[in-house]
Structure formats: C-alpha cells, structure tokens
Short mmCIF file of N, CA and C in Angstrom, two decimals:
data_model
loop_
_atom_site.label_atom_id
_atom_site.label_comp_id
_atom_site.label_asym_id
_atom_site.label_seq_id
_atom_site.Cartn_x
_atom_site.Cartn_y
_atom_site.Cartn_z
N MET A 777 85.21 96.18 96.28
CA MET A 777 86.14 95.87 97.36
C MET A 777 86.82 94.56 97.02
N SER A 778 88.07 94.48 97.34
CA SER A 778 88.80 93.25 97.07
C SER A 778 89.62 92.86 98.29
N ASP A 779 89.99 91.60 98.34
CA ASP A 779 90.84 91.12 99.42
C ASP A 779 92.27 91.58 99.17
N PRO A 780 93.05 91.83 100.24
CA PRO A 780 94.44 92.24 100.05
C PRO A 780 95.23 91.16 99.33
N ILE A 781 96.08 91.59 98.41
CA ILE A 781 96.94 90.68 97.64
C ILE A 781 98.39 91.09 97.91
N ASN A 782 99.21 90.13 98.22
CA ASN A 782 100.63 90.36 98.42
C ASN A 782 101.29 90.37 97.04
N LEU A 783 102.17 91.35 96.80
CA LEU A 783 102.87 91.44 95.52
C LEU A 783 103.61 90.15 95.19
N LYS A 784 104.12 89.48 96.21
CA LYS A 784 104.85 88.23 95.98
C LYS A 784 103.94 87.13 95.44
N GLU A 785 102.63 87.25 95.67
CA GLU A 785 101.68 86.26 95.17
C GLU A 785 101.29 86.49 93.71
N MET A 786 101.65 87.64 93.18
CA MET A 786 101.30 87.95 91.79
C MET A 786 102.29 87.29 90.84
N PRO A 787 101.84 86.92 89.64
CA PRO A 787 102.75 86.33 88.66
C PRO A 787 103.76 87.38 88.18
N ASP A 788 104.86 86.92 87.57
CA ASP A 788 105.87 87.83 87.04
C ASP A 788 105.31 88.70 85.91
N LYS A 789 104.39 88.13 85.13
CA LYS A 789 103.75 88.87 84.04
C LYS A 789 102.25 88.57 84.09
N ALA A 790 101.46 89.55 83.68
CA ALA A 790 100.01 89.36 83.67
C ALA A 790 99.38 90.34 82.70
N LYS A 791 98.18 90.04 82.29
CA LYS A 791 97.37 90.96 81.51
C LYS A 791 96.25 91.45 82.42
N PHE A 792 96.15 92.75 82.56
CA PHE A 792 95.06 93.33 83.31
C PHE A 792 93.93 93.62 82.34
N ILE A 793 92.79 93.02 82.58
CA ILE A 793 91.66 93.16 81.67
C ILE A 793 90.48 93.77 82.43
N PHE A 794 89.93 94.82 81.85
CA PHE A 794 88.76 95.49 82.40
C PHE A 794 87.64 95.41 81.39
N LYS A 795 86.42 95.33 81.89
CA LYS A 795 85.22 95.42 81.06
C LYS A 795 84.35 96.52 81.64
N CYS A 796 83.60 97.15 80.79
CA CYS A 796 82.69 98.20 81.27
C CYS A 796 81.37 98.07 80.52
N ASN A 797 80.30 98.01 81.27
CA ASN A 797 78.95 98.03 80.72
C ASN A 797 78.28 99.30 81.23
N GLY A 798 77.51 99.92 80.38
CA GLY A 798 76.84 101.14 80.79
C GLY A 798 75.49 101.28 80.15
N ARG A 799 74.70 102.14 80.77
CA ARG A 799 73.39 102.42 80.19
C ARG A 799 73.02 103.87 80.48
N PRO A 800 72.35 104.52 79.54
CA PRO A 800 71.93 105.89 79.76
C PRO A 800 70.70 105.93 80.67
N VAL A 801 70.71 106.89 81.57
CA VAL A 801 69.54 107.13 82.43
C VAL A 801 69.36 108.64 82.52
N GLY A 802 68.14 109.10 82.60
CA GLY A 802 67.91 110.53 82.68
C GLY A 802 68.27 111.22 81.38
N LYS A 803 68.56 112.52 81.47
CA LYS A 803 68.83 113.31 80.28
C LYS A 803 70.16 112.93 79.61
N MET A 804 71.26 113.05 80.35
CA MET A 804 72.59 112.75 79.81
C MET A 804 73.43 111.89 80.75
N ARG A 805 72.82 111.43 81.83
CA ARG A 805 73.54 110.63 82.81
C ARG A 805 73.78 109.21 82.27
N ASN A 806 74.94 108.67 82.59
CA ASN A 806 75.29 107.29 82.25
C ASN A 806 75.68 106.57 83.53
N GLU A 807 75.14 105.40 83.73
CA GLU A 807 75.54 104.58 84.87
C GLU A 807 76.39 103.44 84.34
N LEU A 808 77.58 103.28 84.93
CA LEU A 808 78.59 102.37 84.41
C LEU A 808 78.98 101.35 85.47
N LYS A 809 79.16 100.13 85.01
CA LYS A 809 79.68 99.07 85.86
C LYS A 809 81.03 98.67 85.26
N VAL A 810 82.10 98.92 86.01
CA VAL A 810 83.45 98.61 85.55
C VAL A 810 83.93 97.41 86.34
N GLU A 811 84.41 96.41 85.59
CA GLU A 811 84.90 95.19 86.23
C GLU A 811 86.33 94.91 85.81
N MET A 812 87.20 94.67 86.78
CA MET A 812 88.50 94.09 86.48
C MET A 812 88.26 92.59 86.52
N VAL A 813 88.56 91.93 85.40
CA VAL A 813 88.29 90.50 85.32
C VAL A 813 89.56 89.66 85.39
N SER A 814 90.72 90.28 85.17
CA SER A 814 91.97 89.55 85.24
C SER A 814 93.11 90.53 85.53
N PRO A 815 94.06 90.20 86.33
CA PRO A 815 94.26 88.96 87.06
C PRO A 815 93.50 88.94 88.39
N LEU A 816 92.91 90.05 88.77
CA LEU A 816 92.13 90.15 90.00
C LEU A 816 90.68 90.38 89.62
N LYS A 817 89.79 90.17 90.55
CA LYS A 817 88.37 90.41 90.32
C LYS A 817 87.92 91.56 91.22
N GLU A 818 87.49 92.65 90.59
CA GLU A 818 86.96 93.81 91.31
C GLU A 818 85.86 94.43 90.47
N THR A 819 84.87 95.02 91.14
CA THR A 819 83.76 95.66 90.46
C THR A 819 83.53 97.04 91.05
N PHE A 820 83.27 98.00 90.17
CA PHE A 820 83.03 99.37 90.59
C PHE A 820 81.83 99.92 89.85
N LYS A 821 81.05 100.74 90.53
CA LYS A 821 79.93 101.42 89.89
C LYS A 821 80.26 102.91 89.83
N LEU A 822 80.16 103.47 88.64
CA LEU A 822 80.45 104.88 88.41
C LEU A 822 79.31 105.50 87.62
N ALA A 823 79.30 106.81 87.62
CA ALA A 823 78.32 107.52 86.80
C ALA A 823 79.00 108.74 86.18
N THR A 824 78.51 109.12 85.02
CA THR A 824 78.92 110.37 84.39
C THR A 824 77.66 111.14 84.03
N ASP A 825 77.79 112.42 83.92
CA ASP A 825 76.69 113.28 83.48
C ASP A 825 77.31 114.50 82.82
N GLU A 826 76.54 115.26 82.18
CA GLU A 826 76.99 116.51 81.59
C GLU A 826 76.17 117.64 82.19
N GLY A 827 76.70 118.83 82.07
CA GLY A 827 75.98 120.01 82.53
C GLY A 827 74.99 120.48 81.47
N SER A 828 74.51 121.69 81.66
CA SER A 828 73.45 122.22 80.80
C SER A 828 73.89 122.39 79.34
N PHE A 829 75.19 122.55 79.07
CA PHE A 829 75.68 122.71 77.70
C PHE A 829 75.21 121.56 76.81
N HIS A 830 75.23 120.34 77.36
CA HIS A 830 74.79 119.16 76.61
C HIS A 830 73.38 118.72 77.01
N GLY A 831 72.72 119.49 77.85
CA GLY A 831 71.36 119.15 78.24
C GLY A 831 71.27 118.21 79.43
N GLY A 832 72.35 118.10 80.19
CA GLY A 832 72.34 117.24 81.36
C GLY A 832 72.02 118.01 82.63
N ASP A 833 72.07 117.29 83.75
CA ASP A 833 71.75 117.87 85.05
C ASP A 833 72.96 117.99 85.97
N ALA A 834 74.15 117.62 85.51
CA ALA A 834 75.39 117.68 86.31
C ALA A 834 75.25 116.92 87.62
N THR A 835 74.63 115.73 87.56
CA THR A 835 74.46 114.90 88.77
C THR A 835 75.69 114.06 89.07
N ALA A 836 76.64 114.02 88.15
CA ALA A 836 77.89 113.27 88.31
C ALA A 836 78.95 113.99 87.48
N PRO A 837 80.21 113.68 87.69
CA PRO A 837 81.24 114.34 86.90
C PRO A 837 81.11 114.01 85.42
N PRO A 838 81.50 114.94 84.55
CA PRO A 838 81.55 114.61 83.13
C PRO A 838 82.70 113.64 82.87
N PRO A 839 82.64 112.88 81.79
CA PRO A 839 83.71 111.91 81.50
C PRO A 839 85.10 112.53 81.50
N LEU A 840 85.24 113.73 81.00
CA LEU A 840 86.55 114.37 80.94
C LEU A 840 87.13 114.61 82.34
N ALA A 841 86.28 114.97 83.29
CA ALA A 841 86.75 115.16 84.67
C ALA A 841 87.25 113.84 85.25
N LEU A 842 86.55 112.75 84.96
CA LEU A 842 87.00 111.44 85.44
C LEU A 842 88.32 111.04 84.79
N PHE A 843 88.50 111.38 83.52
CA PHE A 843 89.74 111.09 82.82
C PHE A 843 90.91 111.81 83.50
N ILE A 844 90.76 113.09 83.77
CA ILE A 844 91.82 113.87 84.41
C ILE A 844 92.09 113.33 85.81
N ALA A 845 91.05 113.06 86.56
CA ALA A 845 91.21 112.53 87.92
C ALA A 845 91.90 111.17 87.89
N SER A 846 91.61 110.36 86.88
CA SER A 846 92.22 109.03 86.83
C SER A 846 93.72 109.12 86.57
N ILE A 847 94.14 110.03 85.72
CA ILE A 847 95.58 110.20 85.48
C ILE A 847 96.28 110.63 86.76
N LYS A 848 95.75 111.66 87.37
CA LYS A 848 96.35 112.19 88.59
C LYS A 848 96.30 111.17 89.72
N GLY A 849 95.17 110.53 89.90
CA GLY A 849 95.03 109.53 90.96
C GLY A 849 95.96 108.36 90.77
N CYS A 850 96.18 107.95 89.53
CA CYS A 850 97.05 106.81 89.25
C CYS A 850 98.50 107.13 89.64
N ILE A 851 99.00 108.26 89.21
CA ILE A 851 100.39 108.64 89.53
C ILE A 851 100.55 108.81 91.05
N MET A 852 99.58 109.48 91.68
CA MET A 852 99.67 109.68 93.14
C MET A 852 99.68 108.34 93.87
N THR A 853 98.84 107.41 93.43
CA THR A 853 98.80 106.09 94.06
C THR A 853 100.13 105.37 93.90
N GLN A 854 100.67 105.40 92.68
CA GLN A 854 101.93 104.70 92.44
C GLN A 854 103.07 105.31 93.26
N ILE A 855 103.12 106.62 93.37
CA ILE A 855 104.17 107.26 94.18
C ILE A 855 104.06 106.78 95.62
N ARG A 856 102.86 106.75 96.15
CA ARG A 856 102.67 106.33 97.54
C ARG A 856 103.01 104.85 97.72
N ALA A 857 102.57 104.01 96.77
CA ALA A 857 102.84 102.57 96.88
C ALA A 857 104.32 102.26 96.67
N PHE A 858 104.91 102.84 95.63
CA PHE A 858 106.30 102.54 95.31
C PHE A 858 107.27 103.12 96.32
N SER A 859 106.92 104.26 96.93
CA SER A 859 107.82 104.84 97.93
C SER A 859 108.01 103.88 99.10
N LYS A 860 106.94 103.15 99.46
CA LYS A 860 107.05 102.16 100.53
C LYS A 860 107.90 100.97 100.09
N ARG A 861 107.73 100.57 98.84
CA ARG A 861 108.45 99.38 98.35
C ARG A 861 109.93 99.61 98.16
N ILE A 862 110.30 100.85 97.77
CA ILE A 862 111.73 101.12 97.57
C ILE A 862 112.32 101.96 98.70
N LYS A 863 111.52 102.06 99.76
CA LYS A 863 111.96 102.68 101.02
C LYS A 863 112.45 104.13 100.83
N ILE A 864 111.56 104.93 100.26
CA ILE A 864 111.77 106.38 100.18
C ILE A 864 110.67 107.02 101.00
N GLU A 865 111.05 107.67 102.07
CA GLU A 865 110.05 108.31 102.92
C GLU A 865 109.54 109.58 102.26
N VAL A 866 108.22 109.67 102.14
CA VAL A 866 107.56 110.84 101.58
C VAL A 866 106.76 111.49 102.71
N ALA A 867 107.20 112.69 103.12
CA ALA A 867 106.52 113.39 104.21
C ALA A 867 105.23 114.03 103.72
N ASP A 868 105.24 114.51 102.48
CA ASP A 868 104.06 115.15 101.92
C ASP A 868 104.10 115.03 100.40
N LEU A 869 102.94 115.01 99.79
CA LEU A 869 102.81 114.88 98.34
C LEU A 869 101.71 115.81 97.88
N ASN A 870 102.01 116.60 96.87
CA ASN A 870 101.01 117.50 96.31
C ASN A 870 101.17 117.51 94.79
N PHE A 871 100.07 117.67 94.12
CA PHE A 871 100.04 117.67 92.66
C PHE A 871 99.30 118.89 92.17
N GLU A 872 99.77 119.45 91.10
CA GLU A 872 99.00 120.44 90.35
C GLU A 872 98.96 119.94 88.91
N THR A 873 97.78 119.76 88.39
CA THR A 873 97.62 119.23 87.05
C THR A 873 96.74 120.18 86.24
N LYS A 874 97.16 120.41 85.01
CA LYS A 874 96.37 121.25 84.10
C LYS A 874 96.41 120.59 82.74
N VAL A 875 95.23 120.38 82.16
CA VAL A 875 95.15 119.82 80.82
C VAL A 875 94.39 120.80 79.94
N THR A 876 94.81 120.88 78.70
CA THR A 876 94.20 121.82 77.76
C THR A 876 93.82 121.08 76.49
N TRP A 877 92.58 121.24 76.09
CA TRP A 877 92.10 120.71 74.83
C TRP A 877 91.66 121.87 73.95
N ASN A 878 91.84 121.71 72.66
CA ASN A 878 91.33 122.68 71.70
C ASN A 878 89.92 122.25 71.30
N TRP A 879 89.07 123.22 71.14
CA TRP A 879 87.67 122.99 70.78
C TRP A 879 87.37 123.85 69.56
N LYS A 880 86.76 123.24 68.55
CA LYS A 880 86.43 123.97 67.35
C LYS A 880 85.04 123.58 66.88
N LYS A 881 84.20 124.59 66.72
CA LYS A 881 82.85 124.34 66.22
C LYS A 881 82.92 123.90 64.77
N PHE A 882 82.14 122.87 64.47
CA PHE A 882 82.11 122.30 63.12
C PHE A 882 80.65 122.02 62.79
N GLU A 883 80.02 122.94 62.08
CA GLU A 883 78.60 122.88 61.78
C GLU A 883 77.81 122.78 63.08
N ASN A 884 76.99 121.73 63.25
CA ASN A 884 76.17 121.60 64.47
C ASN A 884 76.85 120.80 65.56
N ILE A 885 78.11 120.39 65.33
CA ILE A 885 78.86 119.63 66.33
C ILE A 885 80.18 120.34 66.58
N TYR A 886 81.12 119.67 67.17
CA TYR A 886 82.44 120.25 67.36
C TYR A 886 83.49 119.16 67.33
N GLU A 887 84.73 119.59 67.15
CA GLU A 887 85.87 118.69 67.17
C GLU A 887 86.82 119.14 68.27
N THR A 888 87.48 118.18 68.89
CA THR A 888 88.45 118.51 69.94
C THR A 888 89.77 117.82 69.65
N SER A 889 90.82 118.36 70.24
CA SER A 889 92.13 117.73 70.16
C SER A 889 92.93 118.16 71.39
N PRO A 890 93.72 117.25 71.94
CA PRO A 890 94.52 117.62 73.11
C PRO A 890 95.64 118.58 72.71
N GLU A 891 95.90 119.55 73.57
CA GLU A 891 96.99 120.49 73.32
C GLU A 891 98.17 120.22 74.24
N LYS A 892 97.90 120.15 75.56
CA LYS A 892 99.01 119.86 76.47
C LYS A 892 98.49 119.36 77.81
N PHE A 893 99.35 118.58 78.44
CA PHE A 893 99.11 118.06 79.78
C PHE A 893 100.28 118.54 80.63
N GLU A 894 99.98 119.19 81.72
CA GLU A 894 101.02 119.66 82.63
C GLU A 894 100.79 119.03 84.00
N MET A 895 101.83 118.45 84.55
CA MET A 895 101.77 117.89 85.90
C MET A 895 102.96 118.40 86.69
N ASN A 896 102.69 119.04 87.77
CA ASN A 896 103.74 119.44 88.70
C ASN A 896 103.57 118.60 89.95
N ILE A 897 104.61 117.87 90.29
CA ILE A 897 104.58 116.98 91.44
C ILE A 897 105.50 117.55 92.51
N TYR A 898 104.95 117.76 93.69
CA TYR A 898 105.73 118.30 94.81
C TYR A 898 105.84 117.21 95.87
N ILE A 899 107.06 116.75 96.09
CA ILE A 899 107.30 115.70 97.07
C ILE A 899 108.23 116.25 98.15
N ASP A 900 107.75 116.20 99.38
CA ASP A 900 108.56 116.60 100.53
C ASP A 900 109.22 115.33 101.07
N SER A 901 110.54 115.27 100.91
CA SER A 901 111.29 114.08 101.33
C SER A 901 112.70 114.48 101.70
N LEU A 902 113.29 113.76 102.64
CA LEU A 902 114.68 113.99 103.00
C LEU A 902 115.63 113.22 102.08
N GLU A 903 115.08 112.42 101.17
CA GLU A 903 115.90 111.65 100.24
C GLU A 903 116.57 112.59 99.23
N SER A 904 117.57 112.07 98.54
CA SER A 904 118.25 112.86 97.52
C SER A 904 117.31 113.13 96.35
N VAL A 905 117.59 114.19 95.63
CA VAL A 905 116.78 114.55 94.46
C VAL A 905 116.81 113.40 93.45
N GLU A 906 117.94 112.75 93.30
CA GLU A 906 118.05 111.64 92.34
C GLU A 906 117.11 110.49 92.71
N ARG A 907 117.04 110.16 94.00
CA ARG A 907 116.15 109.07 94.42
C ARG A 907 114.68 109.45 94.25
N VAL A 908 114.35 110.69 94.54
CA VAL A 908 112.97 111.15 94.38
C VAL A 908 112.59 111.14 92.89
N LYS A 909 113.50 111.59 92.04
CA LYS A 909 113.23 111.55 90.59
C LYS A 909 113.06 110.11 90.12
N ALA A 910 113.86 109.20 90.63
CA ALA A 910 113.73 107.78 90.28
C ALA A 910 112.37 107.24 90.72
N LEU A 911 111.90 107.67 91.88
CA LEU A 911 110.58 107.27 92.37
C LEU A 911 109.50 107.74 91.40
N VAL A 912 109.58 108.99 90.96
CA VAL A 912 108.58 109.53 90.03
C VAL A 912 108.62 108.77 88.71
N GLN A 913 109.81 108.51 88.19
CA GLN A 913 109.92 107.78 86.92
C GLN A 913 109.35 106.36 87.04
N ALA A 914 109.68 105.68 88.14
CA ALA A 914 109.13 104.34 88.35
C ALA A 914 107.61 104.39 88.47
N SER A 915 107.09 105.41 89.13
CA SER A 915 105.64 105.54 89.31
C SER A 915 104.96 105.79 87.99
N LYS A 916 105.56 106.59 87.12
CA LYS A 916 104.98 106.82 85.80
C LYS A 916 104.92 105.53 84.99
N LYS A 917 105.99 104.73 85.08
CA LYS A 917 106.02 103.47 84.35
C LYS A 917 105.04 102.45 84.93
N GLY A 918 104.74 102.57 86.21
CA GLY A 918 103.81 101.65 86.87
C GLY A 918 102.36 102.06 86.77
N CYS A 919 102.11 103.25 86.25
CA CYS A 919 100.73 103.74 86.11
C CYS A 919 100.18 103.32 84.76
N PHE A 920 99.11 102.59 84.75
CA PHE A 920 98.52 102.12 83.50
C PHE A 920 98.07 103.27 82.60
N ILE A 921 97.61 104.35 83.19
CA ILE A 921 97.05 105.45 82.42
C ILE A 921 98.13 106.35 81.84
N GLU A 922 99.23 106.49 82.53
CA GLU A 922 100.32 107.35 82.08
C GLU A 922 100.84 106.86 80.75
#
C-alpha cells in the first residue's frame, strides 16, 4: 500500500526501479517479494506455482499467467487513468487477450518461443473514434510492460 501521489509532485523524468527476492517453498511454489524502490516505495508479496505437469500443486498462478495478466492489467489501468487526465469519458471497458507460444520437446526438456499476442480492446464512449484511438495509443506508451 502506498500513499496517494499527485502527478504534479512527480519529477519530469524518473527511473522506476523494482527488485524481487524469492524463495522456493513446497514442491514448485515460489514466494516472491517485489519492491518498487524508486521513485516511489511500494512492496508486494506474490506467489507462483505450477500444476501437476511440473510436479506442483497449483496453489498459485503459474508465472506465465501472471505475465499475461500483467500486460492486460497494465493497459487497462492506463486507459482508465489517462481517460480521466485527458477528459475522455469511458462508459465501459472490456478486453479480450490471447497469447500463443510454441512449445517443442527437446530431449528431456522443452523450448518455447512466442508466436503472437492479440489484444482486442472494447471501449464504450461517446467520444470520437480518433480521440479513443489516441487514448489507447497513449495508454500503450504509458504502460511499462507494453
């Protein structure tokens, strides 16, 4: 949890620095402490686990699920935040995201590679299509993960 920060109080330029420490617990579970150390101070506790394929218990999302959720969550957050800042009313927001990776068995392990990322963003707004598109573009540029 962090205290509210006014955008006007932020410097014109900054480096956002995160650190993450983790340790394995259980079969395949990892407990992670993620800290934003600059320019703000925030701490989060997360966990990942794997299902039976890797010998885990599925007690937490696998890392890949968190990766996909972080991309989607980042863009959704930026759209909501930026729409207020540039005064575009958004009545409703919906996302459909699909990511595809290739998987290939290689002896006793496997190799993966990304194939495609698809994001469909549905914004219900009375604003012009041009302004809504500008909002999406600004949000993509403002998302660290994008």
